[in-house]
PDB file of N, CA and C in Angstrom:
ATOM      1  N   MET A   1      11.942  -0.991  25.534  1.00  0.00           N
ATOM      2  CA  MET A   1      10.378  -1.169  25.405  1.00  0.00           C
ATOM      3  C   MET A   1      11.132  -0.847  23.279  1.00  0.00           C
ATOM      4  N   ALA A   2      11.079  -1.827  22.882  1.00  0.00           N
ATOM      5  CA  ALA A   2      11.242  -1.425  21.507  1.00  0.00           C
ATOM      6  C   ALA A   2      10.144  -1.172  20.584  1.00  0.00           C
ATOM      7  N   SER A   3      10.648  -0.653  19.000  1.00  0.00           N
ATOM      8  CA  SER A   3       9.386  -0.099  18.564  1.00  0.00           C
ATOM      9  C   SER A   3       9.409  -1.245  17.176  1.00  0.00           C
ATOM     10  N   SER A   4       7.520  -0.850  17.173  1.00  0.00           N
ATOM     11  CA  SER A   4       7.591  -2.685  16.187  1.00  0.00           C
ATOM     12  C   SER A   4       7.275  -1.580  14.256  1.00  0.00           C
ATOM     13  N   THR A   5       8.080  -1.910  13.632  1.00  0.00           N
ATOM     14  CA  THR A   5       8.211  -1.776  12.564  1.00  0.00           C
ATOM     15  C   THR A   5       6.821  -1.962  11.859  1.00  0.00           C
ATOM     16  N   LYS A   6       6.569  -1.705  10.632  1.00  0.00           N
ATOM     17  CA  LYS A   6       4.870  -1.588   9.576  1.00  0.00           C
ATOM     18  C   LYS A   6       5.400  -1.864   8.870  1.00  0.00           C
ATOM     19  N   LYS A   7       4.202  -2.624   7.575  1.00  0.00           N
ATOM     20  CA  LYS A   7       4.587  -3.903   6.670  1.00  0.00           C
ATOM     21  C   LYS A   7       3.612  -2.884   5.981  1.00  0.00           C
ATOM     22  N   ILE A   8       3.819  -3.161   4.233  1.00  0.00           N
ATOM     23  CA  ILE A   8       1.607  -2.134   3.490  1.00  0.00           C
ATOM     24  C   ILE A   8       2.194  -3.558   2.875  1.00  0.00           C
ATOM     25  N   ILE A   9       0.615  -4.448   2.476  1.00  0.00           N
ATOM     26  CA  ILE A   9       0.537  -5.005   2.230  1.00  0.00           C
ATOM     27  C   ILE A   9      -1.283  -5.137   1.282  1.00  0.00           C
ATOM     28  N   VAL A  10      -0.882  -5.171  -0.054  1.00  0.00           N
ATOM     29  CA  VAL A  10      -2.133  -5.428  -0.583  1.00  0.00           C
ATOM     30  C   VAL A  10      -2.216  -6.353  -1.183  1.00  0.00           C
ATOM     31  N   ASN A  11      -3.746  -7.396  -0.582  1.00  0.00           N
ATOM     32  CA  ASN A  11      -4.593  -8.140  -1.402  1.00  0.00           C
ATOM     33  C   ASN A  11      -4.541  -8.348  -2.278  1.00  0.00           C
ATOM     34  N   ARG A  12      -4.296  -8.673  -3.013  1.00  0.00           N
ATOM     35  CA  ARG A  12      -4.178  -8.677  -4.863  1.00  0.00           C
ATOM     36  C   ARG A  12      -5.638 -10.042  -5.283  1.00  0.00           C
ATOM     37  N   ASP A  13      -5.773 -10.719  -4.099  1.00  0.00           N
ATOM     38  CA  ASP A  13      -6.893 -11.334  -5.020  1.00  0.00           C
ATOM     39  C   ASP A  13      -8.643 -10.500  -5.252  1.00  0.00           C
ATOM     40  N   THR A  14      -8.183  -8.753  -3.838  1.00  0.00           N
ATOM     41  CA  THR A  14      -9.136  -7.889  -3.403  1.00  0.00           C
ATOM     42  C   THR A  14      -9.105  -7.187  -3.938  1.00  0.00           C
ATOM     43  N   CYS A  15      -8.138  -6.809  -4.586  1.00  0.00           N
ATOM     44  CA  CYS A  15      -8.044  -5.417  -5.660  1.00  0.00           C
ATOM     45  C   CYS A  15      -8.184  -5.416  -6.553  1.00  0.00           C
ATOM     46  N   ILE A  16      -9.329  -4.199  -6.871  1.00  0.00           N
ATOM     47  CA  ILE A  16      -9.638  -4.009  -8.497  1.00  0.00           C
ATOM     48  C   ILE A  16      -8.730  -3.365  -8.946  1.00  0.00           C
ATOM     49  N   GLY A  17      -7.317  -2.505  -9.147  1.00  0.00           N
ATOM     50  CA  GLY A  17      -6.322  -1.861 -10.198  1.00  0.00           C
ATOM     51  C   GLY A  17      -7.393  -1.202 -10.510  1.00  0.00           C
ATOM     52  N   CYS A  18      -8.207  -0.437  -9.778  1.00  0.00           N
ATOM     53  CA  CYS A  18      -8.353   0.822  -9.999  1.00  0.00           C
ATOM     54  C   CYS A  18      -7.465   1.835 -10.032  1.00  0.00           C
ATOM     55  N   ASN A  19      -6.229   1.788  -9.303  1.00  0.00           N
ATOM     56  CA  ASN A  19      -4.769   2.333  -9.419  1.00  0.00           C
ATOM     57  C   ASN A  19      -4.572   3.568  -8.425  1.00  0.00           C
ATOM     58  N   SER A  20      -5.918   4.145  -7.409  1.00  0.00           N
ATOM     59  CA  SER A  20      -5.930   5.425  -7.241  1.00  0.00           C
ATOM     60  C   SER A  20      -4.361   4.826  -6.636  1.00  0.00           C
ATOM     61  N   CYS A  21      -4.311   3.685  -5.794  1.00  0.00           N
ATOM     62  CA  CYS A  21      -2.820   4.298  -4.362  1.00  0.00           C
ATOM     63  C   CYS A  21      -2.178   4.756  -5.528  1.00  0.00           C
ATOM     64  N   CYS A  22      -1.951   4.555  -6.385  1.00  0.00           N
ATOM     65  CA  CYS A  22      -0.497   4.458  -6.279  1.00  0.00           C
ATOM     66  C   CYS A  22      -1.213   5.794  -7.807  1.00  0.00           C
ATOM     67  N   ILE A  23      -1.978   6.379  -8.366  1.00  0.00           N
ATOM     68  CA  ILE A  23      -1.950   8.088  -8.733  1.00  0.00           C
ATOM     69  C   ILE A  23      -1.277   8.915  -7.204  1.00  0.00           C
ATOM     70  N   ILE A  24      -1.809   8.356  -6.043  1.00  0.00           N
ATOM     71  CA  ILE A  24      -1.652   8.763  -5.184  1.00  0.00           C
ATOM     72  C   ILE A  24      -0.620   9.120  -4.174  1.00  0.00           C
ATOM     73  N   ASP A  25       0.335   7.721  -3.929  1.00  0.00           N
ATOM     74  CA  ASP A  25       1.593   7.606  -4.463  1.00  0.00           C
ATOM     75  C   ASP A  25       2.378   6.974  -4.525  1.00  0.00           C
ATOM     76  N   PRO A  26       2.936   7.930  -5.472  1.00  0.00           N
ATOM     77  CA  PRO A  26       3.260   7.083  -7.163  1.00  0.00           C
ATOM     78  C   PRO A  26       5.288   6.536  -6.048  1.00  0.00           C
ATOM     79  N   GLU A  27       5.504   6.591  -4.871  1.00  0.00           N
ATOM     80  CA  GLU A  27       6.898   6.116  -4.971  1.00  0.00           C
ATOM     81  C   GLU A  27       6.149   4.621  -3.629  1.00  0.00           C
ATOM     82  N   THR A  28       4.809   4.607  -3.018  1.00  0.00           N
ATOM     83  CA  THR A  28       4.846   3.548  -2.526  1.00  0.00           C
ATOM     84  C   THR A  28       4.591   2.212  -3.592  1.00  0.00           C
ATOM     85  N   PHE A  29       3.675   2.976  -4.667  1.00  0.00           N
ATOM     86  CA  PHE A  29       2.918   2.082  -5.415  1.00  0.00           C
ATOM     87  C   PHE A  29       3.293   1.715  -6.271  1.00  0.00           C
ATOM     88  N   GLU A  30       2.744   0.692  -6.795  1.00  0.00           N
ATOM     89  CA  GLU A  30       2.855   1.162  -8.084  1.00  0.00           C
ATOM     90  C   GLU A  30       1.768  -0.007  -9.216  1.00  0.00           C
ATOM     91  N   LEU A  31       1.246   0.058 -10.329  1.00  0.00           N
ATOM     92  CA  LEU A  31       0.049  -0.344 -10.822  1.00  0.00           C
ATOM     93  C   LEU A  31       1.026  -2.739 -11.519  1.00  0.00           C
ATOM     94  N   ASP A  32       0.801  -3.179 -11.426  1.00  0.00           N
ATOM     95  CA  ASP A  32       1.360  -4.610 -11.799  1.00  0.00           C
ATOM     96  C   ASP A  32       1.058  -4.629 -13.408  1.00  0.00           C
ATOM     97  N   THR A  33       1.540  -5.021 -14.731  1.00  0.00           N
ATOM     98  CA  THR A  33       1.163  -4.339 -15.798  1.00  0.00           C
ATOM     99  C   THR A  33       0.822  -6.281 -16.355  1.00  0.00           C
ATOM    100  N   THR A  34       0.796  -6.806 -15.000  1.00  0.00           N
ATOM    101  CA  THR A  34       0.873  -7.887 -16.266  1.00  0.00           C
ATOM    102  C   THR A  34      -0.802  -8.237 -15.375  1.00  0.00           C
ATOM    103  N   GLU A  35      -1.133  -8.345 -14.667  1.00  0.00           N
ATOM    104  CA  GLU A  35      -2.249  -8.334 -13.627  1.00  0.00           C
ATOM    105  C   GLU A  35      -3.355  -7.181 -13.298  1.00  0.00           C
ATOM    106  N   TYR A  36      -2.958  -6.633 -13.899  1.00  0.00           N
ATOM    107  CA  TYR A  36      -3.501  -4.753 -13.155  1.00  0.00           C
ATOM    108  C   TYR A  36      -3.583  -5.554 -12.618  1.00  0.00           C
ATOM    109  N   LYS A  37      -2.982  -5.389 -11.263  1.00  0.00           N
ATOM    110  CA  LYS A  37      -3.091  -5.073  -9.939  1.00  0.00           C
ATOM    111  C   LYS A  37      -2.090  -3.834  -8.728  1.00  0.00           C
ATOM    112  N   ALA A  38      -2.646  -3.506  -8.184  1.00  0.00           N
ATOM    113  CA  ALA A  38      -1.494  -2.907  -6.736  1.00  0.00           C
ATOM    114  C   ALA A  38      -0.283  -3.743  -6.611  1.00  0.00           C
ATOM    115  N   LYS A  39       1.183  -2.603  -7.044  1.00  0.00           N
ATOM    116  CA  LYS A  39       1.659  -3.451  -5.137  1.00  0.00           C
ATOM    117  C   LYS A  39       3.000  -3.219  -4.807  1.00  0.00           C
ATOM    118  N   VAL A  40       2.982  -3.199  -3.271  1.00  0.00           N
ATOM    119  CA  VAL A  40       4.002  -2.735  -3.134  1.00  0.00           C
ATOM    120  C   VAL A  40       5.446  -2.328  -3.748  1.00  0.00           C
ATOM    121  N   ILE A  41       6.273  -0.937  -3.988  1.00  0.00           N
ATOM    122  CA  ILE A  41       7.364  -1.002  -3.881  1.00  0.00           C
ATOM    123  C   ILE A  41       9.031  -0.546  -3.482  1.00  0.00           C
ATOM    124  N   LYS A  42       7.957   0.081  -2.114  1.00  0.00           N
ATOM    125  CA  LYS A  42       8.646   0.559  -0.872  1.00  0.00           C
ATOM    126  C   LYS A  42       8.024   0.331   0.367  1.00  0.00           C
ATOM    127  N   GLN A  43       8.440  -0.503   0.900  1.00  0.00           N
ATOM    128  CA  GLN A  43       7.203   0.268   1.767  1.00  0.00           C
ATOM    129  C   GLN A  43       8.854   1.259   3.084  1.00  0.00           C
ATOM    130  N   PRO A  44       7.919   1.200   4.360  1.00  0.00           N
ATOM    131  CA  PRO A  44       8.335   2.129   4.884  1.00  0.00           C
ATOM    132  C   PRO A  44       9.033   1.925   5.409  1.00  0.00           C
ATOM    133  N   GLN A  45      10.168   3.567   5.588  1.00  0.00           N
ATOM    134  CA  GLN A  45      11.029   3.130   6.252  1.00  0.00           C
ATOM    135  C   GLN A  45      11.738   4.016   8.050  1.00  0.00           C
ATOM    136  N   GLY A  46      10.080   3.880   8.836  1.00  0.00           N
ATOM    137  CA  GLY A  46       9.700   4.340   9.905  1.00  0.00           C
ATOM    138  C   GLY A  46       8.609   4.670  10.145  1.00  0.00           C
ATOM    139  N   ASP A  47       8.178   5.957  10.157  1.00  0.00           N
ATOM    140  CA  ASP A  47       6.953   6.381  10.165  1.00  0.00           C
ATOM    141  C   ASP A  47       5.929   6.076   8.781  1.00  0.00           C
ATOM    142  N   ILE A  48       5.547   6.189   8.526  1.00  0.00           N
ATOM    143  CA  ILE A  48       4.131   5.777   7.444  1.00  0.00           C
ATOM    144  C   ILE A  48       4.034   6.676   7.598  1.00  0.00           C
ATOM    145  N   SER A  49       3.722   8.015   5.591  1.00  0.00           N
ATOM    146  CA  SER A  49       3.656   8.728   5.648  1.00  0.00           C
ATOM    147  C   SER A  49       2.336   8.945   5.527  1.00  0.00           C
ATOM    148  N   GLU A  50       1.756  10.583   5.458  1.00  0.00           N
ATOM    149  CA  GLU A  50       0.701  11.368   5.310  1.00  0.00           C
ATOM    150  C   GLU A  50      -0.019  10.300   3.293  1.00  0.00           C
ATOM    151  N   ASN A  51       1.227  10.415   2.779  1.00  0.00           N
ATOM    152  CA  ASN A  51       0.738  10.724   1.433  1.00  0.00           C
ATOM    153  C   ASN A  51       0.356   8.824   0.941  1.00  0.00           C
ATOM    154  N   THR A  52       0.838   8.508   2.113  1.00  0.00           N
ATOM    155  CA  THR A  52       1.024   7.348   2.184  1.00  0.00           C
ATOM    156  C   THR A  52      -0.791   6.672   2.718  1.00  0.00           C
ATOM    157  N   LYS A  53      -0.880   7.156   4.118  1.00  0.00           N
ATOM    158  CA  LYS A  53      -1.636   6.900   4.556  1.00  0.00           C
ATOM    159  C   LYS A  53      -3.533   6.852   3.956  1.00  0.00           C
ATOM    160  N   THR A  54      -3.452   8.091   3.233  1.00  0.00           N
ATOM    161  CA  THR A  54      -4.697   8.599   1.518  1.00  0.00           C
ATOM    162  C   THR A  54      -4.087   7.840   1.553  1.00  0.00           C
ATOM    163  N   ALA A  55      -3.590   7.076   0.302  1.00  0.00           N
ATOM    164  CA  ALA A  55      -3.600   6.152  -0.869  1.00  0.00           C
ATOM    165  C   ALA A  55      -4.060   4.794  -0.377  1.00  0.00           C
ATOM    166  N   ILE A  56      -4.362   4.365   0.875  1.00  0.00           N
ATOM    167  CA  ILE A  56      -4.705   3.452   1.695  1.00  0.00           C
ATOM    168  C   ILE A  56      -5.976   3.504   1.437  1.00  0.00           C
ATOM    169  N   SER A  57      -6.121   4.978   2.654  1.00  0.00           N
ATOM    170  CA  SER A  57      -7.214   5.491   2.482  1.00  0.00           C
ATOM    171  C   SER A  57      -8.351   5.393   1.336  1.00  0.00           C
ATOM    172  N   ALA A  58      -7.967   5.497  -0.140  1.00  0.00           N
ATOM    173  CA  ALA A  58      -8.767   5.556  -0.778  1.00  0.00           C
ATOM    174  C   ALA A  58      -8.778   4.279  -1.501  1.00  0.00           C
ATOM    175  N   CYS A  59      -8.652   3.267  -1.567  1.00  0.00           N
ATOM    176  CA  CYS A  59      -9.235   2.406  -1.892  1.00  0.00           C
ATOM    177  C   CYS A  59      -9.927   2.178  -1.872  1.00  0.00           C
ATOM    178  N   PRO A  60     -11.550   1.749  -2.873  1.00  0.00           N
ATOM    179  CA  PRO A  60     -12.690   1.403  -2.547  1.00  0.00           C
ATOM    180  C   PRO A  60     -12.763  -0.199  -2.358  1.00  0.00           C
ATOM    181  N   VAL A  61     -11.721  -0.722  -2.359  1.00  0.00           N
ATOM    182  CA  VAL A  61     -12.238  -1.988  -1.758  1.00  0.00           C
ATOM    183  C   VAL A  61     -11.284  -2.204  -0.837  1.00  0.00           C
ATOM    184  N   GLY A  62     -10.941  -2.003  -0.045  1.00  0.00           N
ATOM    185  CA  GLY A  62     -10.031  -1.398   1.575  1.00  0.00           C
ATOM    186  C   GLY A  62      -9.046  -2.282   1.001  1.00  0.00           C
ATOM    187  N   ALA A  63      -8.006  -2.883   0.070  1.00  0.00           N
ATOM    188  CA  ALA A  63      -7.399  -4.558  -0.592  1.00  0.00           C
ATOM    189  C   ALA A  63      -5.546  -4.465   0.207  1.00  0.00           C
ATOM    190  N   ILE A  64      -5.734  -2.505   0.825  1.00  0.00           N
ATOM    191  CA  ILE A  64      -4.203  -2.240   1.326  1.00  0.00           C
ATOM    192  C   ILE A  64      -4.300  -2.294   3.126  1.00  0.00           C
ATOM    193  N   SER A  65      -3.115  -2.880   3.642  1.00  0.00           N
ATOM    194  CA  SER A  65      -3.023  -2.521   4.823  1.00  0.00           C
ATOM    195  C   SER A  65      -1.818  -3.047   5.762  1.00  0.00           C
ATOM    196  N   ILE A  66      -2.150  -2.225   7.005  1.00  0.00           N
ATOM    197  CA  ILE A  66      -0.484  -1.803   7.347  1.00  0.00           C
ATOM    198  C   ILE A  66      -0.851  -3.122   8.467  1.00  0.00           C
ATOM    199  N   VAL A  67       0.523  -4.274   8.369  1.00  0.00           N
ATOM    200  CA  VAL A  67       0.618  -5.185   9.408  1.00  0.00           C
ATOM    201  C   VAL A  67       1.639  -4.185  10.440  1.00  0.00           C
ATOM    202  N   ASP A  68       1.935  -5.047  11.743  1.00  0.00           N
ATOM    203  CA  ASP A  68       3.230  -5.081  12.318  1.00  0.00           C
ATOM    204  C   ASP A  68       4.350  -5.812  12.127  1.00  0.00           C
ATOM    205  N   ASP A  69       5.577  -5.631  11.011  1.00  0.00           N
ATOM    206  CA  ASP A  69       6.879  -6.059   9.985  1.00  0.00           C
ATOM    207  C   ASP A  69       7.284  -7.571  11.580  1.00  0.00           C
ATOM    208  N   ASN A  70       6.516  -8.184  12.693  1.00  0.00           N
ATOM    209  CA  ASN A  70       7.949  -8.528  13.500  1.00  0.00           C
ATOM    210  C   ASN A  70       7.856  -9.837  13.671  1.00  0.00           C
TER     211      ASN A  70
END
């Protein structure tokens, strides 16, 4: 059975640009200085780190999700 890869998605319509994900996990998230919305700058290369999971959970509007990338 093949393992599925995961992808992190930021819903930019929902994102309020609070920057919490970027502060918690700056290796994965960055604030787009044009739109003031979070964006993913590095997708996971295997398991999603606890730091990234914490950053996702910290989003006050639930704009970040993990999806299967198959």
